[in-house]
């Protein structure tokens, strides 16, 4: 006799219905879980595609930013104005101060 085969004639009718109902409930739960897993796999694939696209865009933006910084540095060197951001504010304040002194003399 196969160990997985159950002789239903030895079980009371109520037990057979109970086992059958439990088996159907388990089967339905497994089916729903399989559907949910399939949906999650599709969602994961869509998210992985989105992440790949965003990573490509990020790399492109980084490359453009590096190119812009390089061009800016080249233009500043050509104009003789290699001044950092904080130094620019200091220089602007000194120029305003110098203009104020010149106005005072005139």
mmCIF file with all atom_site columns, C-alpha atoms in Angstrom:
data_model
loop_
_atom_site.group_PDB
_atom_site.id
_atom_site.type_symbol
_atom_site.label_atom_id
_atom_site.label_alt_id
_atom_site.label_comp_id
_atom_site.label_asym_id
_atom_site.label_entity_id
_atom_site.label_seq_id
_atom_site.pdbx_PDB_ins_code
_atom_site.Cartn_x
_atom_site.Cartn_y
_atom_site.Cartn_z
_atom_site.occupancy
_atom_site.B_iso_or_equiv
_atom_site.pdbx_formal_charge
_atom_site.auth_seq_id
_atom_site.auth_comp_id
_atom_site.auth_asym_id
_atom_site.auth_atom_id
_atom_site.pdbx_PDB_model_num
ATOM 1   C CA . UNK A 1 1   ? 0.000   0.000   0.000   1.00 0.00 ? 1   UNK A CA 1
ATOM 2   C CA . UNK A 1 2   ? 1.290   3.450   -0.922  1.00 0.00 ? 2   UNK A CA 1
ATOM 3   C CA . UNK A 1 3   ? 1.961   5.515   2.241   1.00 0.00 ? 3   UNK A CA 1
ATOM 4   C CA . UNK A 1 4   ? 0.383   8.590   0.674   1.00 0.00 ? 4   UNK A CA 1
ATOM 5   C CA . UNK A 1 5   ? -2.792  6.767   -0.301  1.00 0.00 ? 5   UNK A CA 1
ATOM 6   C CA . UNK A 1 6   ? -5.473  6.820   2.353   1.00 0.00 ? 6   UNK A CA 1
ATOM 7   C CA . UNK A 1 7   ? -8.165  4.202   2.462   1.00 0.00 ? 7   UNK A CA 1
ATOM 8   C CA . UNK A 1 8   ? -11.211 6.387   2.934   1.00 0.00 ? 8   UNK A CA 1
ATOM 9   C CA . UNK A 1 9   ? -13.352 3.403   3.958   1.00 0.00 ? 9   UNK A CA 1
ATOM 10  C CA . UNK A 1 10  ? -11.514 3.219   7.293   1.00 0.00 ? 10  UNK A CA 1
ATOM 11  C CA . UNK A 1 11  ? -12.181 6.888   8.125   1.00 0.00 ? 11  UNK A CA 1
ATOM 12  C CA . UNK A 1 12  ? -15.493 8.172   9.432   1.00 0.00 ? 12  UNK A CA 1
ATOM 13  C CA . UNK A 1 13  ? -17.435 10.283  6.915   1.00 0.00 ? 13  UNK A CA 1
ATOM 14  C CA . UNK A 1 14  ? -17.024 13.446  9.017   1.00 0.00 ? 14  UNK A CA 1
ATOM 15  C CA . UNK A 1 15  ? -13.247 13.045  9.072   1.00 0.00 ? 15  UNK A CA 1
ATOM 16  C CA . UNK A 1 16  ? -13.097 12.606  5.290   1.00 0.00 ? 16  UNK A CA 1
ATOM 17  C CA . UNK A 1 17  ? -15.051 15.816  4.783   1.00 0.00 ? 17  UNK A CA 1
ATOM 18  C CA . UNK A 1 18  ? -12.888 17.599  7.322   1.00 0.00 ? 18  UNK A CA 1
ATOM 19  C CA . UNK A 1 19  ? -9.668  16.408  5.670   1.00 0.00 ? 19  UNK A CA 1
ATOM 20  C CA . UNK A 1 20  ? -11.081 17.238  2.231   1.00 0.00 ? 20  UNK A CA 1
ATOM 21  C CA . UNK A 1 21  ? -12.091 20.731  3.385   1.00 0.00 ? 21  UNK A CA 1
ATOM 22  C CA . UNK A 1 22  ? -8.710  21.322  4.980   1.00 0.00 ? 22  UNK A CA 1
ATOM 23  C CA . UNK A 1 23  ? -6.969  20.124  1.832   1.00 0.00 ? 23  UNK A CA 1
ATOM 24  C CA . UNK A 1 24  ? -9.060  22.452  -0.351  1.00 0.00 ? 24  UNK A CA 1
ATOM 25  C CA . UNK A 1 25  ? -8.338  25.398  1.960   1.00 0.00 ? 25  UNK A CA 1
ATOM 26  C CA . UNK A 1 26  ? -4.627  24.593  1.886   1.00 0.00 ? 26  UNK A CA 1
ATOM 27  C CA . UNK A 1 27  ? -4.712  24.252  -1.886  1.00 0.00 ? 27  UNK A CA 1
ATOM 28  C CA . UNK A 1 28  ? -6.478  27.624  -2.239  1.00 0.00 ? 28  UNK A CA 1
ATOM 29  C CA . UNK A 1 29  ? -3.936  29.279  0.071   1.00 0.00 ? 29  UNK A CA 1
ATOM 30  C CA . UNK A 1 30  ? -1.086  27.821  -1.981  1.00 0.00 ? 30  UNK A CA 1
ATOM 31  C CA . UNK A 1 31  ? -2.721  29.068  -5.208  1.00 0.00 ? 31  UNK A CA 1
ATOM 32  C CA . UNK A 1 32  ? -3.122  32.590  -3.816  1.00 0.00 ? 32  UNK A CA 1
ATOM 33  C CA . UNK A 1 33  ? 0.475   32.538  -2.576  1.00 0.00 ? 33  UNK A CA 1
ATOM 34  C CA . UNK A 1 34  ? 1.677   31.458  -6.033  1.00 0.00 ? 34  UNK A CA 1
ATOM 35  C CA . UNK A 1 35  ? -0.282  34.295  -7.664  1.00 0.00 ? 35  UNK A CA 1
ATOM 36  C CA . UNK A 1 36  ? 1.131   36.776  -5.161  1.00 0.00 ? 36  UNK A CA 1
ATOM 37  C CA . UNK A 1 37  ? 4.667   35.524  -5.762  1.00 0.00 ? 37  UNK A CA 1
ATOM 38  C CA . UNK A 1 38  ? 4.202   35.858  -9.531  1.00 0.00 ? 38  UNK A CA 1
ATOM 39  C CA . UNK A 1 39  ? 2.941   39.428  -9.072  1.00 0.00 ? 39  UNK A CA 1
ATOM 40  C CA . UNK A 1 40  ? 5.853   40.299  -6.816  1.00 0.00 ? 40  UNK A CA 1
ATOM 41  C CA . UNK A 1 41  ? 8.297   38.893  -9.361  1.00 0.00 ? 41  UNK A CA 1
ATOM 42  C CA . UNK A 1 42  ? 6.791   41.093  -12.061 1.00 0.00 ? 42  UNK A CA 1
ATOM 43  C CA . UNK A 1 43  ? 6.955   44.114  -9.774  1.00 0.00 ? 43  UNK A CA 1
ATOM 44  C CA . UNK A 1 44  ? 10.579  43.333  -8.908  1.00 0.00 ? 44  UNK A CA 1
ATOM 45  C CA . UNK A 1 45  ? 11.454  43.106  -12.606 1.00 0.00 ? 45  UNK A CA 1
ATOM 46  C CA . UNK A 1 46  ? 9.772   46.450  -13.287 1.00 0.00 ? 46  UNK A CA 1
ATOM 47  C CA . UNK A 1 47  ? 11.630  48.039  -10.372 1.00 0.00 ? 47  UNK A CA 1
ATOM 48  C CA . UNK A 1 48  ? 14.954  46.595  -11.535 1.00 0.00 ? 48  UNK A CA 1
ATOM 49  C CA . UNK A 1 49  ? 14.322  48.074  -14.987 1.00 0.00 ? 49  UNK A CA 1
ATOM 50  C CA . UNK A 1 50  ? 13.549  51.444  -13.412 1.00 0.00 ? 50  UNK A CA 1
ATOM 51  C CA . UNK A 1 51  ? 16.677  51.309  -11.250 1.00 0.00 ? 51  UNK A CA 1
ATOM 52  C CA . UNK A 1 52  ? 18.822  50.492  -14.296 1.00 0.00 ? 52  UNK A CA 1
ATOM 53  C CA . UNK A 1 53  ? 17.336  53.448  -16.201 1.00 0.00 ? 53  UNK A CA 1
ATOM 54  C CA . UNK A 1 54  ? 17.854  55.810  -13.269 1.00 0.00 ? 54  UNK A CA 1
ATOM 55  C CA . UNK A 1 55  ? 21.452  54.627  -12.829 1.00 0.00 ? 55  UNK A CA 1
ATOM 56  C CA . UNK A 1 56  ? 22.125  55.345  -16.521 1.00 0.00 ? 56  UNK A CA 1
ATOM 57  C CA . UNK A 1 57  ? 20.611  58.820  -16.137 1.00 0.00 ? 57  UNK A CA 1
ATOM 58  C CA . UNK A 1 58  ? 22.705  59.419  -13.009 1.00 0.00 ? 58  UNK A CA 1
ATOM 59  C CA . UNK A 1 59  ? 25.893  58.425  -14.824 1.00 0.00 ? 59  UNK A CA 1
ATOM 60  C CA . UNK A 1 60  ? 24.963  60.738  -17.685 1.00 0.00 ? 60  UNK A CA 1
ATOM 61  C CA . UNK A 1 61  ? 24.293  63.625  -15.291 1.00 0.00 ? 61  UNK A CA 1
ATOM 62  C CA . UNK A 1 62  ? 27.607  63.005  -13.506 1.00 0.00 ? 62  UNK A CA 1
ATOM 63  C CA . UNK A 1 63  ? 29.446  63.028  -16.825 1.00 0.00 ? 63  UNK A CA 1
ATOM 64  C CA . UNK A 1 64  ? 27.721  66.253  -17.879 1.00 0.00 ? 64  UNK A CA 1
ATOM 65  C CA . UNK A 1 65  ? 28.492  67.819  -14.498 1.00 0.00 ? 65  UNK A CA 1
ATOM 66  C CA . UNK A 1 66  ? 32.169  66.853  -14.728 1.00 0.00 ? 66  UNK A CA 1
ATOM 67  C CA . UNK A 1 67  ? 32.328  68.251  -18.253 1.00 0.00 ? 67  UNK A CA 1
ATOM 68  C CA . UNK A 1 68  ? 30.673  71.491  -17.120 1.00 0.00 ? 68  UNK A CA 1
ATOM 69  C CA . UNK A 1 69  ? 33.118  71.845  -14.220 1.00 0.00 ? 69  UNK A CA 1
ATOM 70  C CA . UNK A 1 70  ? 36.039  71.271  -16.573 1.00 0.00 ? 70  UNK A CA 1
ATOM 71  C CA . UNK A 1 71  ? 34.760  73.889  -19.019 1.00 0.00 ? 71  UNK A CA 1
ATOM 72  C CA . UNK A 1 72  ? 34.141  76.344  -16.177 1.00 0.00 ? 72  UNK A CA 1
ATOM 73  C CA . UNK A 1 73  ? 37.654  75.841  -14.834 1.00 0.00 ? 73  UNK A CA 1
ATOM 74  C CA . UNK A 1 74  ? 39.100  76.343  -18.327 1.00 0.00 ? 74  UNK A CA 1
ATOM 75  C CA . UNK A 1 75  ? 37.137  79.570  -18.801 1.00 0.00 ? 75  UNK A CA 1
ATOM 76  C CA . UNK A 1 76  ? 38.222  80.876  -15.406 1.00 0.00 ? 76  UNK A CA 1
ATOM 77  C CA . UNK A 1 77  ? 41.860  80.131  -16.183 1.00 0.00 ? 77  UNK A CA 1
ATOM 78  C CA . UNK A 1 78  ? 41.583  81.822  -19.569 1.00 0.00 ? 78  UNK A CA 1
ATOM 79  C CA . UNK A 1 79  ? 40.111  84.899  -17.908 1.00 0.00 ? 79  UNK A CA 1
ATOM 80  C CA . UNK A 1 80  ? 42.587  84.737  -15.024 1.00 0.00 ? 80  UNK A CA 1
ATOM 81  C CA . UNK A 1 81  ? 39.786  84.334  -12.517 1.00 0.00 ? 81  UNK A CA 1
ATOM 82  C CA . UNK A 1 82  ? 40.495  81.092  -10.687 1.00 0.00 ? 82  UNK A CA 1
ATOM 83  C CA . UNK A 1 83  ? 38.745  82.177  -7.506  1.00 0.00 ? 83  UNK A CA 1
ATOM 84  C CA . UNK A 1 84  ? 36.850  79.847  -5.200  1.00 0.00 ? 84  UNK A CA 1
ATOM 85  C CA . UNK A 1 85  ? 33.250  80.594  -4.205  1.00 0.00 ? 85  UNK A CA 1
ATOM 86  C CA . UNK A 1 86  ? 34.133  81.929  -0.738  1.00 0.00 ? 86  UNK A CA 1
ATOM 87  C CA . UNK A 1 87  ? 36.973  83.998  -2.171  1.00 0.00 ? 87  UNK A CA 1
ATOM 88  C CA . UNK A 1 88  ? 34.574  85.581  -4.639  1.00 0.00 ? 88  UNK A CA 1
ATOM 89  C CA . UNK A 1 89  ? 32.407  86.890  -1.818  1.00 0.00 ? 89  UNK A CA 1
ATOM 90  C CA . UNK A 1 90  ? 35.471  88.289  -0.075  1.00 0.00 ? 90  UNK A CA 1
ATOM 91  C CA . UNK A 1 91  ? 36.683  89.886  -3.294  1.00 0.00 ? 91  UNK A CA 1
ATOM 92  C CA . UNK A 1 92  ? 33.244  91.386  -3.951  1.00 0.00 ? 92  UNK A CA 1
ATOM 93  C CA . UNK A 1 93  ? 33.202  92.910  -0.466  1.00 0.00 ? 93  UNK A CA 1
ATOM 94  C CA . UNK A 1 94  ? 36.672  94.407  -1.004  1.00 0.00 ? 94  UNK A CA 1
ATOM 95  C CA . UNK A 1 95  ? 35.648  95.848  -4.371  1.00 0.00 ? 95  UNK A CA 1
ATOM 96  C CA . UNK A 1 96  ? 32.571  97.439  -2.789  1.00 0.00 ? 96  UNK A CA 1
ATOM 97  C CA . UNK A 1 97  ? 34.741  98.860  -0.033  1.00 0.00 ? 97  UNK A CA 1
ATOM 98  C CA . UNK A 1 98  ? 37.193  100.256 -2.590  1.00 0.00 ? 98  UNK A CA 1
ATOM 99  C CA . UNK A 1 99  ? 34.350  101.829 -4.588  1.00 0.00 ? 99  UNK A CA 1
ATOM 100 C CA . UNK A 1 100 ? 32.993  103.417 -1.409  1.00 0.00 ? 100 UNK A CA 1
ATOM 101 C CA . UNK A 1 101 ? 36.440  104.914 -0.622  1.00 0.00 ? 101 UNK A CA 1
ATOM 102 C CA . UNK A 1 102 ? 36.761  106.254 -4.188  1.00 0.00 ? 102 UNK A CA 1
ATOM 103 C CA . UNK A 1 103 ? 33.314  107.816 -3.933  1.00 0.00 ? 103 UNK A CA 1
ATOM 104 C CA . UNK A 1 104 ? 34.345  109.448 -0.648  1.00 0.00 ? 104 UNK A CA 1
ATOM 105 C CA . UNK A 1 105 ? 37.376  111.067 -2.298  1.00 0.00 ? 105 UNK A CA 1
ATOM 106 C CA . UNK A 1 106 ? 35.390  112.348 -5.229  1.00 0.00 ? 106 UNK A CA 1
#
